[in-house]
XYZ file of C-alpha atoms in Angstrom:
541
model
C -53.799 -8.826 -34.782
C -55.048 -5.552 -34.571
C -57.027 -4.012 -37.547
C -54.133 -1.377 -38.877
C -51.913 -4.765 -39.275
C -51.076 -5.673 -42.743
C -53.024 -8.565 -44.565
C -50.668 -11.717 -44.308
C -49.825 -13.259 -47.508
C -50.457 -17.297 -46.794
C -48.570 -18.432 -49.617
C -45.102 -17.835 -48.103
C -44.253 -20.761 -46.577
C -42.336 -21.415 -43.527
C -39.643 -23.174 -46.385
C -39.971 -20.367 -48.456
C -38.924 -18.157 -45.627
C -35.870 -20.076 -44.399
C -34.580 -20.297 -47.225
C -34.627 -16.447 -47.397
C -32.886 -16.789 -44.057
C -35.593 -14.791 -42.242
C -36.944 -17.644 -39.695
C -32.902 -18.705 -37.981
C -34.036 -16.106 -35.150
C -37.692 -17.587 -34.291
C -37.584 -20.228 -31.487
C -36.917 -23.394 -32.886
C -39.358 -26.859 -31.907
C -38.462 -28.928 -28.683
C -41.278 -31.213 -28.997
C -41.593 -34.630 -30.532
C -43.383 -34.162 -33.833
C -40.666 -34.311 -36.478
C -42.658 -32.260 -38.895
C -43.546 -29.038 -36.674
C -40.240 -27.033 -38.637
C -42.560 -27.420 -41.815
C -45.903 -26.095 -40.566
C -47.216 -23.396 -42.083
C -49.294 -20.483 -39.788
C -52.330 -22.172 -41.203
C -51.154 -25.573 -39.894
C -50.187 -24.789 -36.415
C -52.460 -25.757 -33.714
C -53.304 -22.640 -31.620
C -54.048 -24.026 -28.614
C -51.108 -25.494 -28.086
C -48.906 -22.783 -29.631
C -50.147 -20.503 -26.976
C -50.292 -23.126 -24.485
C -46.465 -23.967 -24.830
C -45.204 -20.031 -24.921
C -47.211 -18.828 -21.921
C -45.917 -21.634 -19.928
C -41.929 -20.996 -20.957
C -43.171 -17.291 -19.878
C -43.851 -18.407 -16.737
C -40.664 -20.053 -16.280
C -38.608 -17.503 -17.090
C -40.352 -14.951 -15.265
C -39.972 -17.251 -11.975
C -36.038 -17.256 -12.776
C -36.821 -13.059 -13.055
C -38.432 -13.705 -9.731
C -35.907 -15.595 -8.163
C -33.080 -12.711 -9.119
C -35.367 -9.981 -8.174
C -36.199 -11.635 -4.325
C -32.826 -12.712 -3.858
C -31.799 -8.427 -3.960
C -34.421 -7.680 -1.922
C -34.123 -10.639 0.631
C -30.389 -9.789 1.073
C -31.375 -6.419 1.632
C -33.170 -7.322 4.718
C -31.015 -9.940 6.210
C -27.947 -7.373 5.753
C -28.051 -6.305 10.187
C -28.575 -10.064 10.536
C -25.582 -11.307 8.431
C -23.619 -8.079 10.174
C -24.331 -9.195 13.782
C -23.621 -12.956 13.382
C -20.817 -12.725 11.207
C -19.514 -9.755 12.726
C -18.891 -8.387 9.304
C -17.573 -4.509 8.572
C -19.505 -2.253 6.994
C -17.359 -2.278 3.729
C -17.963 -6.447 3.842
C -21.764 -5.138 4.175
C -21.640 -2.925 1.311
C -19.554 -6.037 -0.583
C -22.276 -8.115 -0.052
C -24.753 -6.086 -2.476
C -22.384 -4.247 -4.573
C -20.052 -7.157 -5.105
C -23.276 -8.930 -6.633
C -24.187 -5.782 -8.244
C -20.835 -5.104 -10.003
C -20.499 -8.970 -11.620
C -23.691 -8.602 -12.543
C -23.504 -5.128 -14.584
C -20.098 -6.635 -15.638
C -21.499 -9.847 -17.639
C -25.195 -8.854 -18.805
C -23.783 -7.642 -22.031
C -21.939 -10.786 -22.683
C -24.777 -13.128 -20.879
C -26.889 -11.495 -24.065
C -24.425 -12.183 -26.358
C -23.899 -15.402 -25.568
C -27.856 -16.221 -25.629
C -28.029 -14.832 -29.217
C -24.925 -16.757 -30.039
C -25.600 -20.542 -28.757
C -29.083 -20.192 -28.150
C -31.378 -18.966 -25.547
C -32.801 -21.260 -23.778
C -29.310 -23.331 -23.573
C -27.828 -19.834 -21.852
C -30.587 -19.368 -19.903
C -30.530 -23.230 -18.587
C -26.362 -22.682 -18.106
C -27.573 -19.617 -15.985
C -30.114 -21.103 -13.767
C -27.936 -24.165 -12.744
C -25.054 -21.558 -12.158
C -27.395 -19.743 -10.124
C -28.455 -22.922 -8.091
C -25.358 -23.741 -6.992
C -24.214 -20.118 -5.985
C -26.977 -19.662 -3.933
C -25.798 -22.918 -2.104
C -22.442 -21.921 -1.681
C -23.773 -18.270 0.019
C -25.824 -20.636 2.065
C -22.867 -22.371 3.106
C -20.368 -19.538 3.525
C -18.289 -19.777 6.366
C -17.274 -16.285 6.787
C -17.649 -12.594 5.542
C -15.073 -13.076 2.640
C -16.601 -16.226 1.612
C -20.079 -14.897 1.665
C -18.955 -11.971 -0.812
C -17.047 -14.173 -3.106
C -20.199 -16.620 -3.457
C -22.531 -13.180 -3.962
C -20.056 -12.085 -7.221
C -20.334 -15.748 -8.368
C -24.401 -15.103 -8.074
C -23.927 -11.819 -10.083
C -21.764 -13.661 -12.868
C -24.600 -16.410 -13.473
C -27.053 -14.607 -13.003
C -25.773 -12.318 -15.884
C -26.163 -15.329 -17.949
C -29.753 -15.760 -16.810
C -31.345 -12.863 -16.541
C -30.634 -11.427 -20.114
C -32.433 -14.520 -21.418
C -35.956 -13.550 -20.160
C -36.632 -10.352 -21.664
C -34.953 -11.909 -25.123
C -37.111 -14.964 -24.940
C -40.018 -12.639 -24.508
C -39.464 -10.559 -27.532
C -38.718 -13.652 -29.625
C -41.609 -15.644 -28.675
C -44.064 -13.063 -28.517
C -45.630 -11.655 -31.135
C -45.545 -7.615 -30.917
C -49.082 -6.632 -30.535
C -48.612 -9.478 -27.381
C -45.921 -7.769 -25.274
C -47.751 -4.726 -23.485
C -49.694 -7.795 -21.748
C -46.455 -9.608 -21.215
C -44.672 -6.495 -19.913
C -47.761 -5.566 -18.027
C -47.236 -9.121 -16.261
C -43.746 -8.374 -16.054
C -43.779 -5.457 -13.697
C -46.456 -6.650 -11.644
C -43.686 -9.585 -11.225
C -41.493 -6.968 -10.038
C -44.022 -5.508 -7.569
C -44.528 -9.343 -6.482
C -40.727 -9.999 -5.771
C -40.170 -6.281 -4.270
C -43.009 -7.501 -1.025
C -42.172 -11.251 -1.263
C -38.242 -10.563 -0.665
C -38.542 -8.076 2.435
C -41.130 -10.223 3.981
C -39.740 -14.129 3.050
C -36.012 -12.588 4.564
C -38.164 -11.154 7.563
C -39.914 -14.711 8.148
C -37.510 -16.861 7.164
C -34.624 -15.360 10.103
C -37.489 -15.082 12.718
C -38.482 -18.149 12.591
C -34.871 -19.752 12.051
C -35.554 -22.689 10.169
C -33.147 -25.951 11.359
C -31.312 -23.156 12.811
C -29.808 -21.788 9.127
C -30.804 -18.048 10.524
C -29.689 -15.723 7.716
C -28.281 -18.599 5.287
C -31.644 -19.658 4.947
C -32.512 -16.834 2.541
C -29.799 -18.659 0.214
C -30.902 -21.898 0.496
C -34.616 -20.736 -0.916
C -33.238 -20.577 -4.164
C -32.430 -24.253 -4.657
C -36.100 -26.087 -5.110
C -36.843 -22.842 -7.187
C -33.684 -23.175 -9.457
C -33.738 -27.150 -9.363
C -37.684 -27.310 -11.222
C -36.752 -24.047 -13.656
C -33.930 -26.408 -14.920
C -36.664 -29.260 -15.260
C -39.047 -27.595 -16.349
C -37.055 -25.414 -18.869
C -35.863 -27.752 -20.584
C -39.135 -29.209 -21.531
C -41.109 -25.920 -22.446
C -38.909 -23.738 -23.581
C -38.030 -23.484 -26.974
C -34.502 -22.380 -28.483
C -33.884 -19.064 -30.411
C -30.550 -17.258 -31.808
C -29.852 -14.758 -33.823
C -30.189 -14.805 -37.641
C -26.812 -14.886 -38.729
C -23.762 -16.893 -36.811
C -22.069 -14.899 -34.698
C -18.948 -14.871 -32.762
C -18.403 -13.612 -29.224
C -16.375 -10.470 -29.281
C -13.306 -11.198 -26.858
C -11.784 -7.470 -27.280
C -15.105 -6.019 -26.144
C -15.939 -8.162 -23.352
C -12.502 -7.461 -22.220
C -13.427 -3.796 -22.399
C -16.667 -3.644 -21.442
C -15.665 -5.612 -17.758
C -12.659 -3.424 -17.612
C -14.610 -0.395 -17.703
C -17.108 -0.908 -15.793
C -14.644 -2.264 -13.088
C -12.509 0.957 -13.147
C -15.505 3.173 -12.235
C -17.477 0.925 -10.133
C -15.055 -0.320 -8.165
C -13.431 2.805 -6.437
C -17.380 4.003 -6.276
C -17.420 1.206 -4.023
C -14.185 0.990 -1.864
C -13.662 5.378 -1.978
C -14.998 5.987 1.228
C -13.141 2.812 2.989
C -9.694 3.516 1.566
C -9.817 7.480 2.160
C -10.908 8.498 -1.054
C -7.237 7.460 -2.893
C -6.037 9.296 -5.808
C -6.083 6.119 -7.962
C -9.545 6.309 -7.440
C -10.587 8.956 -9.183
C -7.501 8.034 -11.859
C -9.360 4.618 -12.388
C -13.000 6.555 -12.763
C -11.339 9.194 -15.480
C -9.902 6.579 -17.560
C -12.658 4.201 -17.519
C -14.398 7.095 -19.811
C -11.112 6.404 -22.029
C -12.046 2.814 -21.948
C -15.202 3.382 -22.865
C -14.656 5.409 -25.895
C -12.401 2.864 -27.246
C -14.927 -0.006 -26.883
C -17.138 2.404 -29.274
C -14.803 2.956 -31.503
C -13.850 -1.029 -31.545
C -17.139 -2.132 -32.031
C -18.062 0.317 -34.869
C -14.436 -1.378 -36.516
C -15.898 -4.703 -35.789
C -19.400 -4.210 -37.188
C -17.688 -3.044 -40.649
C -15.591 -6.339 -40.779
C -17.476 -9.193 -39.853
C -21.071 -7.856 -38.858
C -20.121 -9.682 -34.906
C -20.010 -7.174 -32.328
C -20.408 -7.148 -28.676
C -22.748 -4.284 -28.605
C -25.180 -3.239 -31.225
C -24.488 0.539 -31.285
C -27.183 0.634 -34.156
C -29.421 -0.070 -31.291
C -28.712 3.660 -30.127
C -29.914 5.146 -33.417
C -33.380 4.242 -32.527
C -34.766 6.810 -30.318
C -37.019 4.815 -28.025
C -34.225 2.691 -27.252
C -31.209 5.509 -26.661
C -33.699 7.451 -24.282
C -34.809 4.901 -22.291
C -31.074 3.847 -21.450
C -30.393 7.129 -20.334
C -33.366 6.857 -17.959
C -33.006 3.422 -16.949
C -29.432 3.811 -15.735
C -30.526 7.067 -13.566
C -33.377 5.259 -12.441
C -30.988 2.256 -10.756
C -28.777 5.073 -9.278
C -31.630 6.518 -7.392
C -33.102 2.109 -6.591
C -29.665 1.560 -5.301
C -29.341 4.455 -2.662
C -32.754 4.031 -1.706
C -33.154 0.338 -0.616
C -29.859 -0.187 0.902
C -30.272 2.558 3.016
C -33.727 2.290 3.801
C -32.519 -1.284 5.708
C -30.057 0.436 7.489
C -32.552 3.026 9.061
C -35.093 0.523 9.424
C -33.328 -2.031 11.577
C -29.978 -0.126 12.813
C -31.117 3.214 13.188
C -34.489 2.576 14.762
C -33.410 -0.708 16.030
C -36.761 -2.718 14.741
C -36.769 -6.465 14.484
C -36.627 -7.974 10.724
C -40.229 -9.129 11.042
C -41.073 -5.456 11.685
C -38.760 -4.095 9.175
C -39.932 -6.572 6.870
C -43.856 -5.862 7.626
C -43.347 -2.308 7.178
C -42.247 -2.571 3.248
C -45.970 -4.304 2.206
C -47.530 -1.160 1.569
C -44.710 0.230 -0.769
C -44.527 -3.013 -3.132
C -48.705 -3.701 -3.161
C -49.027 -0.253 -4.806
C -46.283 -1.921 -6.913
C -47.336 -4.423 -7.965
C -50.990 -2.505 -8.922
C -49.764 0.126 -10.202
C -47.362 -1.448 -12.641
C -49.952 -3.994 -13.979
C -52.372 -0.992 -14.831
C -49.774 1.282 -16.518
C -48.580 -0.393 -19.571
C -52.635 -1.883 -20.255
C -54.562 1.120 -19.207
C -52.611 4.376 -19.250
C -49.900 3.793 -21.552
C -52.060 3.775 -24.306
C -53.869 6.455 -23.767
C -51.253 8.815 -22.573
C -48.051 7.670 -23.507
C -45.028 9.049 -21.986
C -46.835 11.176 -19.369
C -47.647 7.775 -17.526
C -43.821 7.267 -17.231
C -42.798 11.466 -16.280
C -46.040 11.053 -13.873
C -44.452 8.237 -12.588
C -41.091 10.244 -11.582
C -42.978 12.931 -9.791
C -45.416 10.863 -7.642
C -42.131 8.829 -6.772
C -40.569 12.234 -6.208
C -43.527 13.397 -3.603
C -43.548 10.101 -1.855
C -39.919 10.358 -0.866
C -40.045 14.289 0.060
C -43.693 12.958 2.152
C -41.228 10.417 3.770
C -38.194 13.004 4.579
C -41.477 15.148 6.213
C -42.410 12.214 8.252
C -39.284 11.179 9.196
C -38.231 14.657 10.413
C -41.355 15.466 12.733
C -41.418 11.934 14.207
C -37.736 11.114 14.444
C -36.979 7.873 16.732
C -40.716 7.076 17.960
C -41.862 7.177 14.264
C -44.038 3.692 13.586
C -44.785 1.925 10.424
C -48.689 3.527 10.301
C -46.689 6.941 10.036
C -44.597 5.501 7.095
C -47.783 4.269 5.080
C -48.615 6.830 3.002
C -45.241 7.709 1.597
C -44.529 4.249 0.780
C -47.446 3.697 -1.259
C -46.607 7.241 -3.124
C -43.291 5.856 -3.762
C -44.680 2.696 -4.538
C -47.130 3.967 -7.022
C -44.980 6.113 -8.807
C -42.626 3.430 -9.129
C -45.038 1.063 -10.766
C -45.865 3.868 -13.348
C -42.376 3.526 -14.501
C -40.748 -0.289 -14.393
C -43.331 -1.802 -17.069
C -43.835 0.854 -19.429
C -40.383 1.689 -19.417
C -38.935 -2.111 -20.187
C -41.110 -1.717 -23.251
C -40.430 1.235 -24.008
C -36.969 0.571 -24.682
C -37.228 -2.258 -26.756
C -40.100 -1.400 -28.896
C -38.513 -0.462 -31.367
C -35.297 -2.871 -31.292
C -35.298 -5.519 -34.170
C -35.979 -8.667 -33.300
C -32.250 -10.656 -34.178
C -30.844 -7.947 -31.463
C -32.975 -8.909 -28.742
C -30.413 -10.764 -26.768
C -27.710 -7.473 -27.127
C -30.397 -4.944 -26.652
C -32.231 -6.855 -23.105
C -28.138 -7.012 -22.666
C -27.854 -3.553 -22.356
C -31.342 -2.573 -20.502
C -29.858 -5.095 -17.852
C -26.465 -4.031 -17.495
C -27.491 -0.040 -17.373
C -30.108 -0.819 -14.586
C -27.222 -2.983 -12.742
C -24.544 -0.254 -13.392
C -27.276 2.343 -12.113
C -27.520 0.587 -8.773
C -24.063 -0.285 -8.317
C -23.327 3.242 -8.806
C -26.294 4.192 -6.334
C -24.419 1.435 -3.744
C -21.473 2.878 -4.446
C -23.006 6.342 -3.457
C -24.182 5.253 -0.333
C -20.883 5.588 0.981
C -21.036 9.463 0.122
C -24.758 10.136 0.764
C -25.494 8.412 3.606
C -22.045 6.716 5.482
C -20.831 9.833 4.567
C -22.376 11.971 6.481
C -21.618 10.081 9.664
C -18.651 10.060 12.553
C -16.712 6.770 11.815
C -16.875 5.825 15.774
C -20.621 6.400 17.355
C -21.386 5.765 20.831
C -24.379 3.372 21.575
C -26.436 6.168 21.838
C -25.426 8.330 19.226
C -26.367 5.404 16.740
C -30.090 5.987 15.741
C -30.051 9.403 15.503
C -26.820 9.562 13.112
C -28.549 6.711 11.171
C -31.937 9.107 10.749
C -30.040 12.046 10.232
C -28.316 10.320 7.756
C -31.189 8.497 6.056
C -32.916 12.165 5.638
C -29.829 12.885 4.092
C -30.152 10.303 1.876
C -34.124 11.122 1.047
C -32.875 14.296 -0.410
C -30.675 13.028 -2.926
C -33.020 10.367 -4.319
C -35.850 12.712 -4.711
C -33.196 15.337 -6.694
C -32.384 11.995 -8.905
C -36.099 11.307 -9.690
C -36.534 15.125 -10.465
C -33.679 15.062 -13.087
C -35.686 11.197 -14.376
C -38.354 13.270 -14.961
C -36.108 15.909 -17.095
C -34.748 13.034 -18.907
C -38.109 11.237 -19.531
C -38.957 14.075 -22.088
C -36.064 12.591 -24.308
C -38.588 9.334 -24.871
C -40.932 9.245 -27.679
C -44.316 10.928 -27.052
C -46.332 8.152 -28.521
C -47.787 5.110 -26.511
C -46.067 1.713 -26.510
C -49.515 0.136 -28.123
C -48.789 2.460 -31.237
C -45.008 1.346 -31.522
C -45.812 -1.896 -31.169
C -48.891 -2.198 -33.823
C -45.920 -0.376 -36.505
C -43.753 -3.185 -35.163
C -46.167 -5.699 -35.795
C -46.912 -4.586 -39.637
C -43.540 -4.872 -40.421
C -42.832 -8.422 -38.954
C -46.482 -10.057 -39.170
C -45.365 -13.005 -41.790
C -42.715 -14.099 -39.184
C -44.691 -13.940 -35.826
C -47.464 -16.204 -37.539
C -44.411 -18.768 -39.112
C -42.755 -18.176 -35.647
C -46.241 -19.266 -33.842
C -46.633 -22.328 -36.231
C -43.442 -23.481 -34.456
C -44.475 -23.235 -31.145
C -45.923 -26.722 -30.421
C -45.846 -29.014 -27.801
């Protein structure tokens, strides 16, 4: 507790505060002593209170892990998949956006649900459903297969994913989750180098001759102990009143973001229909009747789909705004980053694989400094810094990539990639708290809902683009020859859009609350102390 924190008043029980109805939301015991739900703070054991919630942390950061690798591993093995299973470019673009789409599509309701039933019971449902998608991907015998196992993966992993960042902000005390979200994007920087590179190794070396279905396969030992393992450490939360899943709005929700996402995707391939851009204008329609539902459902029974008091808090409202730009400008960039890498200058996957280290170390580093170090001290200027350094790697790139063309090598690609890379650490941690700083604690599963599903929309939509920005831009029939430099013309192309998206991130950025994330957190923190220290009583093994 920091020293601006209130002083907690010790004679409030933990049955004094249930019966106010305050302590439904905190994670509820899992262990064997019958008598933990009556501890007071001064009775829990610390030790094992911390013991038991950094270990669930770990958990569901792996299953974070998992999600995040499994992107970034496809990513890779996309030529691979392409050559074997002589799959079209639209099947190609299916493969990513199809998980991309399901995935934006549920994470509202995969929040829901988790503040509905509970959790760590979501979270488990997600994991297993994860499992088994994986092995069905593995297993796919053709294109069409392969895509419909990758929306499966989306749909569970919509129940999953949700679950971490609400488990996190209802185990954790406030003055606790800069670390936490420090830890979190170094995760990030972690799965962003270990995807590229497992894909790379894991189709060079061919294991039992699985080539590209081998990347699938990874996730079953993974998924198999977090369902073990989760069930033993991590403890159960809801929210503090019973809720009911809101039908009507997950109806609307999935139907709008299927009108505009899907003709995003499918445009290019189908001529650019007029139902298209029919479906895109009406999904706004859609849209602005799910608002207008939900604020009718939050008068009658308190049990919407989406909090839209959530949007009344600054912090939170901003950060949306940048979060979903941010995945539009992530989803051109890595997709067609692979493409150049291993179809326009022909490398192997090893190389192509190799060549991404730089980018995700300075990841990785950069993103486990930013919310600890500079966040605090400078507040949103870490985040708007962020944007430009990520801005001036991408231009350094476009610079490289023009002067060297074909014969450029991986040395020449170095520096850009750890601009980009920094830059991009300066942003995912401090932005993931940023958003939910201020959110209350008994919306954490609709608020991480909504984080997830705008970053997911954001990238399908950047997917989507990549049909504009990048196949765009190139004859439909290429001669051997004319291949690599139509990809590198293209991927220049390309450069220049993401850098004018990071540009208008930056714009956007000065919509976010000047203060540092430490400061939120400690006004946080005064107003919930009583129930962090009864919610940390709870937490024993």
């Amino acid at each position: 507790m920091t020293s601006s924190e209130p002083v907690l008043d010790t004679s409030l029980s933990t049955s004094a505060l249930k019966g106010r109805g305050e302590l439904r939301d905190q994670p509820q015991p899992t262990g064997s002593d019958p008598t933990a739900d009556t501890r007071t703070a001064l009775d829990a054991p610390p030790g094992g209170a911390d013991r038991r919630r950094w270990i669930a942390l770990a958990i569901v950061m792996t299953a974070a892990f998992m999600d995040l690798v499994d992107v970034t591993i496809v990513n890779i093995a996309i030529p691979s998949i392409q050559r074997s299973e002589h799959a079209t470019f639209s099947q190609i673009q299916w493969i990513t956006a199809g998980y991309a789409l399901a995935f934006a599509a549920g994470l509202v309701t995969g929040g829901r649900l988790g503040d509905i039933h509970g959790r760590r019971r979501i979270f488990l449902l997600g994991i297993g459903g994860f499992t088994l998608a994986s092995a069905l991907c593995g297993l796919a015998a053709n294109p069409e297969m392969l895509v419909a196992a990758r929306i499966a993966q989306g749909a569970t992993a919509a129940l999953m994913v949700p679950q971490v960042l609400s488990i996190v902000h209802a185990t954790f005390p406030a003055h606790e989750r800069g670390k936490v979200f420090g830890l979190f994007g170094a995760i990030v920087g972690l799965g962003a180098v270990s995807g590229p590179l497992l894909g790379a190794l894991l189709i060079e070396w061919n294991p039992l001759g699985l080539e590209w279905r081998a990347i699938f396969l990874i996730n079953l030992p993974v998924g198999v102990a977090g369902l073990i393992l989760g069930r033993r450490f991590i403890t159960e939360s809801k929210a503090p009143h019973a809720l009911k899943l809101d039908l009507v709005g997950v109806a609307l929700v999935t139907g709008g973001l299927l009108m505009l996402l899907y003709p995003l995707t499918r445009g290019r391939e189908l001529g650019w229909p007029l139902w298209g851009y029919v479906s895109m204008a009406g999904s706004l329609v859609v849209f602005a009747a799910l608002v207008a539902y939900e604020r009718r459902k939050t008068a009658r029974d308190g049990s919407p789909l989406i909090e839209l008091s959530l949007f009344k808090v600054k912090s939170f409202a901003a950060g949306i705004a940048v979060q979903t730009v941010f995945g539009i400008a992530l989803g051109v960039f890595f997709l067609v980053w692979t493409l150049y890498l291993q179809t326009g200058l022909g490398w192997s996957v090893l190389k192509a694989g190799l060549t991404g280290i730089p980018f995700s170390l300075a990841v990785s580093v950069a993103a486990g400094i930013s919310v600890q170090k500079l966040v605090p001290r400078f507040g949103r200027k870490v985040l708007q810094a962020g944007a430009l350094l990520m801005a001036a790697g991408v231009l350094l790139y476009l610079a490289e990539s023009e002067r060297y063309g074909l014969a450029i090598t991986p040395w020449q690609m170095a520096l850009p990639l750890v601009v980009m890379g920094a830059g991009m650490g300066l942003i995912v941690a401090p932005l993931t708290d940023a958003i939910l700083s201020g959110v209350p604690r008994e919306h954490a599963g609709s608020a991480s809902g909504l984080i997830s599903t705008v970053q997911q929309m954001g990238n399908a939509l950047g997917l989507g683009l990549v049909a504009v920005v990048f196949f765009g831009v190139m004859e439909d029939h290429l001669l051997p020859a004319e291949i690599g430099p139509a990809f590198v013309d293209a991927f220049e192309y390309a450069l220049g859009w993401v850098a004018a998206v990071l540009l208008a991130i930056f714009l956007l950025m000065f919509a976010l609350p000047g203060r540092s994330s430490v400061v939120d957190h400690e006004a946080a923190e005064a107003v919930g102390t009583v129930e962090d220290t009864e919610r940390e009583s709870q937490l024993v093994p």
